[in-house]
Structure formats: structure tokens, C-alpha cells
Coordinates of N, CA and C and ligand atoms in Angstrom, one line a residue:
M1 N -20.2 -21.7 4.8 CA -19.3 -22.2 3.7 C -18.2 -21.3 3.4
K2 N -17.0 -21.8 3.3 CA -15.8 -20.9 3.1 C -15.8 -20.6 1.6
R3 N -15.7 -19.3 1.4 CA -15.6 -18.8 0.0 C -14.3 -18.2 -0.3
E4 N -13.9 -18.3 -1.5 CA -12.6 -17.7 -1.9 C -12.9 -16.3 -2.6
P5 N -12.2 -15.3 -2.4 CA -12.4 -14.1 -3.1 C -12.2 -14.3 -4.6
R6 N -13.0 -13.6 -5.4 CA -12.7 -13.8 -6.9 C -11.8 -12.8 -7.4
E7 N -11.5 -11.8 -6.7 CA -10.7 -10.7 -7.2 C -9.4 -10.6 -6.6
N8 N -8.6 -9.8 -7.3 CA -7.3 -9.4 -6.7 C -7.5 -8.5 -5.5
V9 N -6.5 -8.5 -4.6 CA -6.6 -7.6 -3.4 C -5.5 -6.6 -3.5
V10 N -5.9 -5.3 -3.3 CA -4.9 -4.2 -3.4 C -4.8 -3.6 -2.0
L11 N -3.6 -3.6 -1.5 CA -3.4 -3.0 -0.1 C -2.8 -1.6 -0.3
I12 N -3.6 -0.7 0.3 CA -3.1 0.7 0.3 C -3.0 1.2 1.8
G13 N -2.3 2.3 2.0 CA -2.2 2.9 3.3 C -0.8 3.6 3.4
F14 N -0.7 4.3 4.5 CA 0.5 5.2 4.8 C 1.7 4.3 5.0
M15 N 2.9 4.9 4.8 CA 4.1 4.2 5.0 C 4.1 3.5 6.4
G16 N 4.5 2.3 6.5 CA 4.6 1.7 7.8 C 3.3 1.1 8.3
C17 N 2.3 1.1 7.5 CA 1.0 0.5 8.0 C 0.9 -1.0 7.9
G18 N 1.9 -1.6 7.2 CA 2.0 -3.0 7.1 C 1.6 -3.6 5.8
K19 N 1.6 -2.8 4.7 CA 1.2 -3.3 3.4 C 2.1 -4.4 2.9
S20 N 3.4 -4.2 3.0 CA 4.4 -5.3 2.5 C 4.3 -6.5 3.3
T21 N 4.3 -6.4 4.7 CA 4.2 -7.6 5.5 C 2.9 -8.3 5.3
M22 N 1.8 -7.6 5.2 CA 0.5 -8.2 5.0 C 0.3 -8.8 3.6
G23 N 1.0 -8.1 2.7 CA 1.0 -8.6 1.3 C 1.6 -10.0 1.3
I24 N 2.7 -10.2 1.9 CA 3.4 -11.5 1.9 C 2.5 -12.5 2.6
R25 N 1.9 -12.2 3.8 CA 1.1 -13.2 4.5 C -0.2 -13.5 3.7
L26 N -0.8 -12.5 3.2 CA -2.1 -12.7 2.4 C -1.9 -13.5 1.2
S27 N -0.8 -13.2 0.5 CA -0.6 -13.9 -0.8 C -0.3 -15.4 -0.5
Y28 N 0.4 -15.6 0.7 CA 0.6 -17.0 1.1 C -0.7 -17.7 1.4
R29 N -1.6 -17.0 2.2 CA -2.8 -17.6 2.6 C -3.7 -17.9 1.4
L30 N -3.8 -17.0 0.5 CA -4.7 -17.1 -0.7 C -4.0 -17.9 -1.8
Q31 N -2.7 -18.1 -1.7 CA -1.9 -18.7 -2.8 C -2.0 -17.8 -4.1
Y32 N -2.0 -16.5 -3.9 CA -2.0 -15.6 -5.0 C -0.5 -15.1 -5.2
I33 N -0.3 -14.7 -6.4 CA 1.0 -14.0 -6.7 C 1.1 -12.7 -6.0
L34 N 2.2 -12.3 -5.4 CA 2.3 -11.0 -4.8 C 3.1 -10.0 -5.7
E35 N 2.5 -8.8 -5.8 CA 3.2 -7.8 -6.6 C 3.4 -6.6 -5.6
D36 N 4.6 -6.2 -5.4 CA 4.9 -5.0 -4.6 C 5.4 -3.9 -5.5
T37 N 4.7 -2.8 -5.6 CA 5.0 -1.8 -6.6 C 6.3 -1.1 -6.4
D38 N 6.7 -0.9 -5.1 CA 8.0 -0.3 -4.9 C 9.1 -1.2 -5.4
K39 N 9.0 -2.5 -5.1 CA 10.0 -3.4 -5.5 C 10.1 -3.5 -7.1
L40 N 8.9 -3.5 -7.7 CA 8.9 -3.6 -9.2 C 9.6 -2.3 -9.8
I41 N 9.3 -1.2 -9.2 CA 9.9 0.1 -9.7 C 11.4 0.0 -9.4
E42 N 11.8 -0.4 -8.3 CA 13.2 -0.5 -8.0 C 14.0 -1.5 -8.9
A43 N 13.3 -2.6 -9.2 CA 13.9 -3.6 -10.1 C 14.1 -3.0 -11.5
R44 N 13.1 -2.2 -12.0 CA 13.1 -1.7 -13.3 C 14.1 -0.5 -13.4
A45 N 14.2 0.3 -12.3 CA 15.1 1.4 -12.3 C 16.5 1.0 -12.0
G46 N 16.7 -0.1 -11.4 CA 18.0 -0.6 -11.0 C 18.6 0.2 -9.8
M47 N 17.7 0.8 -9.0 CA 18.1 1.5 -7.8 C 17.0 1.6 -6.8
P48 N 17.3 1.7 -5.5 CA 16.3 1.8 -4.5 C 15.5 3.1 -4.6
V49 N 14.3 3.1 -4.0 CA 13.4 4.3 -4.1 C 14.1 5.6 -3.7
R50 N 14.8 5.5 -2.6 CA 15.5 6.7 -2.1 C 16.4 7.3 -3.1
E51 N 17.1 6.5 -3.9 CA 18.0 7.0 -4.9 C 17.2 7.5 -6.1
I52 N 16.1 6.9 -6.4 CA 15.2 7.5 -7.5 C 14.8 8.9 -7.1
F53 N 14.4 9.1 -5.8 CA 14.0 10.4 -5.3 C 15.1 11.4 -5.4
A54 N 16.3 10.9 -5.0 CA 17.5 11.8 -5.0 C 18.0 12.2 -6.4
S55 N 18.0 11.2 -7.3 CA 18.6 11.5 -8.6 C 17.6 12.0 -9.6
E56 N 16.3 11.5 -9.5 CA 15.4 11.9 -10.6 C 14.2 12.7 -10.0
G57 N 14.0 12.7 -8.7 CA 13.0 13.6 -8.1 C 11.7 12.8 -7.9
E58 N 10.9 13.3 -7.0 CA 9.7 12.6 -6.6 C 8.7 12.5 -7.8
E59 N 8.6 13.6 -8.6 CA 7.7 13.6 -9.7 C 8.0 12.4 -10.7
A60 N 9.2 12.2 -10.9 CA 9.6 11.1 -11.8 C 9.2 9.7 -11.2
F61 N 9.3 9.6 -9.9 CA 8.9 8.4 -9.2 C 7.4 8.2 -9.3
R62 N 6.7 9.3 -9.2 CA 5.2 9.3 -9.3 C 4.7 8.8 -10.7
E63 N 5.5 9.3 -11.6 CA 5.1 8.9 -13.0 C 5.4 7.4 -13.2
M64 N 6.5 6.9 -12.6 CA 6.8 5.5 -12.7 C 5.6 4.7 -12.1
E65 N 5.1 5.2 -11.0 CA 4.0 4.5 -10.3 C 2.8 4.4 -11.2
T66 N 2.5 5.5 -11.9 CA 1.3 5.5 -12.7 C 1.5 4.6 -13.9
Q67 N 2.6 4.7 -14.5 CA 2.9 3.8 -15.7 C 2.8 2.3 -15.3
L68 N 3.4 2.0 -14.1 CA 3.3 0.6 -13.6 C 1.9 0.2 -13.4
L69 N 1.1 1.0 -12.8 CA -0.3 0.6 -12.6 C -1.0 0.3 -13.9
R70 N -0.7 1.1 -14.9 CA -1.3 0.8 -16.2 C -0.9 -0.6 -16.7
K71 N 0.3 -0.9 -16.5 CA 0.8 -2.2 -17.0 C 0.2 -3.3 -16.2
L72 N 0.1 -3.1 -14.8 CA -0.3 -4.2 -14.0 C -1.8 -4.6 -14.3
A73 N -2.5 -3.6 -14.8 CA -3.9 -3.9 -15.1 C -4.1 -5.0 -16.2
E74 N -3.0 -5.2 -17.0 CA -3.1 -6.1 -18.1 C -2.8 -7.6 -17.6
K75 N -2.3 -7.7 -16.4 CA -1.8 -9.0 -15.9 C -3.0 -9.9 -15.6
K76 N -2.9 -11.2 -15.9 CA -4.0 -12.1 -15.6 C -3.6 -13.0 -14.4
G77 N -4.6 -13.5 -13.8 CA -4.4 -14.4 -12.6 C -4.5 -13.7 -11.3
P78 N -5.0 -14.4 -10.3 CA -5.2 -13.7 -9.0 C -3.9 -13.2 -8.3
R79 N -4.0 -12.0 -7.9 CA -2.8 -11.3 -7.3 C -3.2 -10.5 -6.0
V80 N -2.1 -10.4 -5.2 CA -2.2 -9.4 -4.1 C -1.2 -8.3 -4.5
Y81 N -1.7 -7.1 -4.4 CA -0.9 -5.9 -4.7 C -0.6 -5.2 -3.4
S82 N 0.7 -4.9 -3.2 CA 1.0 -3.9 -2.1 C 1.6 -2.7 -2.8
V83 N 1.0 -1.6 -2.6 CA 1.4 -0.4 -3.4 C 2.0 0.7 -2.5
G84 N 2.9 1.5 -3.0 CA 3.6 2.5 -2.2 C 2.5 3.5 -1.6
G85 N 2.9 4.0 -0.4 CA 2.0 4.8 0.4 C 1.5 6.0 -0.3
G86 N 2.2 6.6 -1.3 CA 1.7 7.8 -2.0 C 0.9 7.5 -3.2
T87 N 0.8 6.3 -3.6 CA 0.1 6.0 -4.9 C -1.3 6.5 -5.0
P88 N -2.2 6.4 -4.0 CA -3.5 6.9 -4.2 C -3.6 8.4 -4.3
V89 N -2.5 9.2 -4.0 CA -2.6 10.6 -4.0 C -2.9 11.2 -5.3
R90 N -2.2 10.7 -6.4 CA -2.5 11.2 -7.7 C -3.9 10.7 -8.1
T91 N -4.7 11.7 -8.5 CA -6.1 11.4 -8.8 C -6.2 10.3 -9.9
V92 N -5.3 10.4 -10.9 CA -5.4 9.5 -12.0 C -5.1 8.0 -11.6
N93 N -4.4 7.8 -10.5 CA -4.1 6.5 -10.0 C -5.3 5.8 -9.4
R94 N -6.3 6.6 -8.9 CA -7.4 6.0 -8.1 C -8.2 5.0 -8.9
P95 N -8.7 5.4 -10.0 CA -9.5 4.4 -10.8 C -8.6 3.2 -11.3
L96 N -7.3 3.5 -11.5 CA -6.4 2.4 -11.9 C -6.3 1.4 -10.7
L97 N -6.2 1.9 -9.5 CA -6.1 1.0 -8.3 C -7.4 0.2 -8.2
K98 N -8.5 0.9 -8.3 CA -9.8 0.2 -8.2 C -10.0 -0.9 -9.2
K99 N -9.5 -0.6 -10.4 CA -9.6 -1.5 -11.5 C -8.8 -2.8 -11.2
L100 N -7.8 -2.6 -10.5 CA -6.9 -3.8 -10.2 C -7.6 -4.8 -9.2
G101 N -8.5 -4.4 -8.4 CA -9.1 -5.3 -7.5 C -9.8 -4.7 -6.3
T102 N -10.1 -5.4 -5.3 CA -10.7 -4.9 -4.1 C -9.6 -4.2 -3.3
V103 N -9.9 -2.9 -3.1 CA -8.9 -2.0 -2.4 C -9.1 -2.0 -0.9
V104 N -8.1 -2.5 -0.2 CA -8.2 -2.5 1.3 C -7.2 -1.5 1.9
Y105 N -7.8 -0.5 2.6 CA -6.9 0.5 3.2 C -6.6 0.1 4.7
L106 N -5.3 0.0 4.9 CA -4.8 -0.4 6.3 C -4.6 1.0 7.0
R107 N -5.5 1.4 7.8 CA -5.4 2.8 8.4 C -4.7 2.7 9.7
T108 N -3.8 3.7 9.9 CA -3.0 3.7 11.2 C -3.0 5.1 11.7
R109 N -2.7 5.2 13.0 CA -2.5 6.6 13.6 C -1.0 7.0 13.3
P110 N -0.8 8.3 13.3 CA 0.6 8.8 13.0 C 1.6 8.3 14.0
E111 N 1.2 8.2 15.3 CA 2.1 7.7 16.3 C 2.6 6.3 16.1
T112 N 1.7 5.4 15.5 CA 2.0 4.0 15.2 C 3.1 4.0 14.1
V113 N 2.9 4.8 13.1 CA 3.9 4.9 12.0 C 5.2 5.4 12.6
Y114 N 5.1 6.4 13.4 CA 6.4 7.0 13.9 C 7.2 6.0 14.7
E115 N 6.5 5.2 15.6 CA 7.2 4.2 16.4 C 7.8 3.1 15.4
R116 N 7.1 2.8 14.4 CA 7.6 1.7 13.5 C 8.8 2.2 12.6
L117 N 8.7 3.5 12.3 CA 9.7 4.0 11.2 C 10.7 5.0 11.7
K118 N 10.8 5.1 13.1 CA 11.7 6.2 13.5 C 13.1 6.0 13.2
N119 N 13.5 4.8 13.0 CA 15.0 4.5 12.6 C 15.1 4.2 11.1
D120 N 14.1 4.3 10.4 CA 14.1 3.9 9.0 C 14.8 5.0 8.1
T121 N 15.6 4.6 7.2 CA 16.3 5.5 6.3 C 15.9 5.4 4.8
A122 N 15.0 4.4 4.6 CA 14.7 4.1 3.2 C 13.6 5.0 2.6
R123 N 12.8 5.7 3.5 CA 11.7 6.5 3.1 C 12.1 8.0 3.0
P124 N 12.4 8.5 1.8 CA 12.9 9.9 1.7 C 12.0 10.9 2.3
L125 N 10.6 10.7 2.2 CA 9.7 11.7 2.7 C 9.7 11.9 4.2
L126 N 10.3 10.9 4.9 CA 10.3 11.0 6.4 C 11.6 11.3 7.0
Q127 N 12.6 11.7 6.2 CA 13.9 12.0 6.7 C 14.0 13.5 7.2
G128 N 15.0 13.8 7.9 CA 15.2 15.2 8.4 C 14.5 15.5 9.7
E129 N 14.3 16.8 9.9 CA 13.7 17.3 11.2 C 12.2 16.8 11.4
D130 N 11.8 16.6 12.6 CA 10.4 16.4 13.0 C 9.7 15.4 12.1
P131 N 10.1 14.1 12.1 CA 9.4 13.1 11.4 C 8.0 12.9 11.8
L132 N 7.7 13.0 13.1 CA 6.3 12.8 13.5 C 5.4 13.9 13.0
G133 N 5.9 15.1 12.9 CA 5.2 16.3 12.3 C 4.9 16.0 10.9
K134 N 5.9 15.5 10.2 CA 5.8 15.2 8.7 C 4.7 14.1 8.5
I135 N 4.8 13.1 9.4 CA 3.8 12.0 9.3 C 2.4 12.5 9.5
R136 N 2.3 13.4 10.5 CA 0.9 13.9 10.8 C 0.4 14.7 9.6
S137 N 1.2 15.6 9.1 CA 0.7 16.5 8.1 C 0.5 15.7 6.7
L138 N 1.4 14.8 6.4 CA 1.2 14.0 5.1 C 0.0 13.1 5.3
M139 N -0.2 12.5 6.4 CA -1.4 11.6 6.6 C -2.7 12.4 6.5
A140 N -2.7 13.6 7.1 CA -3.9 14.4 7.1 C -4.2 14.8 5.6
D141 N -3.2 15.1 4.9 CA -3.3 15.5 3.4 C -3.9 14.3 2.6
R142 N -3.5 13.1 3.0 CA -3.8 12.0 2.2 C -5.1 11.2 2.6
E143 N -5.6 11.5 3.7 CA -6.7 10.7 4.3 C -7.9 10.6 3.2
T144 N -8.2 11.7 2.6 CA -9.3 11.7 1.7 C -9.0 10.8 0.5
A145 N -7.8 10.8 0.0 CA -7.4 10.0 -1.2 C -7.5 8.5 -0.8
Y146 N -7.0 8.2 0.4 CA -7.1 6.8 0.8 C -8.5 6.3 0.9
A147 N -9.3 7.1 1.6 CA -10.7 6.7 1.9 C -11.5 6.7 0.6
E148 N -11.2 7.6 -0.3 CA -11.9 7.6 -1.6 C -11.6 6.3 -2.4
T149 N -10.4 5.9 -2.3 CA -9.9 4.8 -3.2 C -10.4 3.4 -2.6
A150 N -10.6 3.4 -1.2 CA -10.8 2.1 -0.6 C -12.2 1.6 -0.8
D151 N -12.2 0.2 -0.9 CA -13.5 -0.5 -0.8 C -13.7 -0.9 0.7
V152 N -12.6 -1.2 1.4 CA -12.7 -1.6 2.7 C -11.6 -0.8 3.5
I153 N -12.0 -0.4 4.7 CA -11.1 0.3 5.6 C -10.9 -0.5 6.9
L154 N -9.7 -0.7 7.3 CA -9.4 -1.5 8.5 C -8.5 -0.6 9.4
D155 N -8.9 -0.4 10.7 CA -8.0 0.3 11.6 C -7.1 -0.7 12.3
V156 N -5.9 -0.7 12.0 CA -5.0 -1.8 12.3 C -4.0 -1.5 13.5
D157 N -4.1 -0.3 14.1 CA -3.1 0.0 15.1 C -3.0 -1.1 16.2
E158 N -4.2 -1.5 16.7 CA -4.2 -2.5 17.8 C -4.2 -3.9 17.4
M159 N -4.1 -4.2 16.1 CA -4.2 -5.6 15.7 C -2.8 -6.2 15.6
T160 N -2.8 -7.5 15.8 CA -1.6 -8.3 15.5 C -1.6 -8.6 14.0
P161 N -0.4 -9.0 13.5 CA -0.4 -9.3 12.0 C -1.4 -10.4 11.7
D162 N -1.6 -11.4 12.5 CA -2.6 -12.5 12.2 C -4.0 -11.9 12.2
Q163 N -4.3 -11.0 13.1 CA -5.6 -10.4 13.1 C -5.8 -9.5 11.9
V164 N -4.8 -8.8 11.4 CA -5.0 -8.0 10.2 C -5.3 -8.9 9.0
V165 N -4.5 -10.0 8.9 CA -4.8 -10.9 7.8 C -6.2 -11.5 7.8
E166 N -6.6 -11.9 9.0 CA -7.9 -12.5 9.2 C -9.0 -11.4 8.8
S167 N -8.8 -10.2 9.3 CA -9.7 -9.2 9.0 C -9.8 -8.9 7.5
I168 N -8.7 -8.9 6.8 CA -8.7 -8.6 5.4 C -9.5 -9.7 4.7
L169 N -9.2 -11.0 5.1 CA -9.8 -12.1 4.4 C -11.4 -12.0 4.7
W170 N -11.7 -11.8 5.9 CA -13.1 -11.7 6.3 C -13.8 -10.6 5.5
S171 N -13.2 -9.4 5.4 CA -13.8 -8.3 4.7 C -14.0 -8.6 3.2
I172 N -13.0 -9.2 2.6 CA -13.1 -9.4 1.2 C -14.1 -10.5 0.8
M173 N -14.3 -11.5 1.8 CA -15.3 -12.5 1.6 C -16.7 -12.0 1.6
Q174 N -16.9 -10.9 2.4 CA -18.3 -10.3 2.5 C -18.7 -9.7 1.2
R175 N -17.8 -9.4 0.3 CA -18.1 -8.6 -0.8 C -18.7 -9.4 -2.0
Ligands
S3P211 C1 6.0 6.7 -0.2 C2 5.9 5.4 0.3 C3 6.9 4.4 0.1 C4 7.6 4.6 -1.3 C5 8.2 6.0 -1.3 C6 7.1 7.1 -1.2 C7 4.9 7.7 0.1 O1 6.3 3.1 0.1 O2 6.7 4.4 -2.3 O3 9.1 6.2 -0.3 O4 4.8 8.7 -0.6 O5 4.2 7.4 1.0 P1 5.8 2.4 1.4 O6 4.4 2.9 1.7 O7 5.8 0.9 1.1 O8 6.7 2.7 2.5

């Protein structure tokens, strides 16, 4: 028998793992409202993330993420959340993410992220020299935070977008 998940779904993972794309597809499949934290922060600040980093600094952006998570916890109705790649790094954010719903970690290899984002200019943390090196070291630093926050971990490097969506749906139905 087909069951519907009763909870919100929260997508976490490194930049370029597919959170935004999967968020759109999943919210469509489930008919849930989609909330993308980067977009909400940009709308509130009136500028793109890279400008927030440039003008106010990373710490100010991180504080905006935490404040937003606190606000989102008050929202009613089923939702899919796609959250910025660095959100689970702050310890205080981890219980907030868990409280929001079932947390699904879309895990990728550094090389996959590099291939997807090598021409990207929107992610301040990956600009400059040696982006693959930056991806490798940031990912290694963050792996524990992602794994600790996740209820479900999916290795998505070899999956098509359809397979990722089906795997997310299947995993959350088992819970
Ligand atoms: C960041 C990821 C970005 C965005 C910001 C910082 C990070 O979101 O929040 O550039 O620290 O990993 P995406 O994961 O959607 O790219």
C-alpha cells in the first residue's frame, strides 16, 4: 500500500549535491510547499548570497541561517526544505534541522561537485585558486556534521535526478 510521509522533508548536503533541484521535484511529487533557505535569506536581505558574504561577512550569513531555521519551525503544513550547504555545520542548527522534519543527506564525492560547479560564480566559498582542493577539505570538515544531522543518507553520484527523487521517497516511506 502506498503511504504518504507524515513529516516535512529536509534536504541537506554539500554545494552542488542537488538539494535545490531535488527540492523542486520532491515538492512537486508530494504536493508540499518548497522552502529554499538561501532564497529566503536573499529575499529578506535584498541581495544574493555572494553579496551578503562580501558586504556583511560569512558569520552574518550564518546568523541569518540560524534565525531563519528558528522561524521556519513555527510554520504549519507539510513542506520540503532545501537548506544551504553550510547550515548543518553550526552545532546549534542541527537540532533545529531535525525538528523541522526527516533530514535526508544527499552525499556526493568532491569530484562530482567540482564537475557541476567548476564554472559557478554564485558560491563565494568555492571561488579563487584550487576549487577542487577547497571542495575536498570543506567536505572532509563537514562530513561528521552532515552524517550526525541526517536521518537518511543517500549516495547520489551515480543516480539520475529521477532515481534520487524515488530513493528519497522510498527512504522516507520506510520511516
Ligand atoms: C554554502 C552553500 C550555499 C550558500 C552559501 C554557503 C556553504 O548553498 O548557502 O554559498 O557553506 O556550503 P548551496 O548548498 O545551495 O549551494
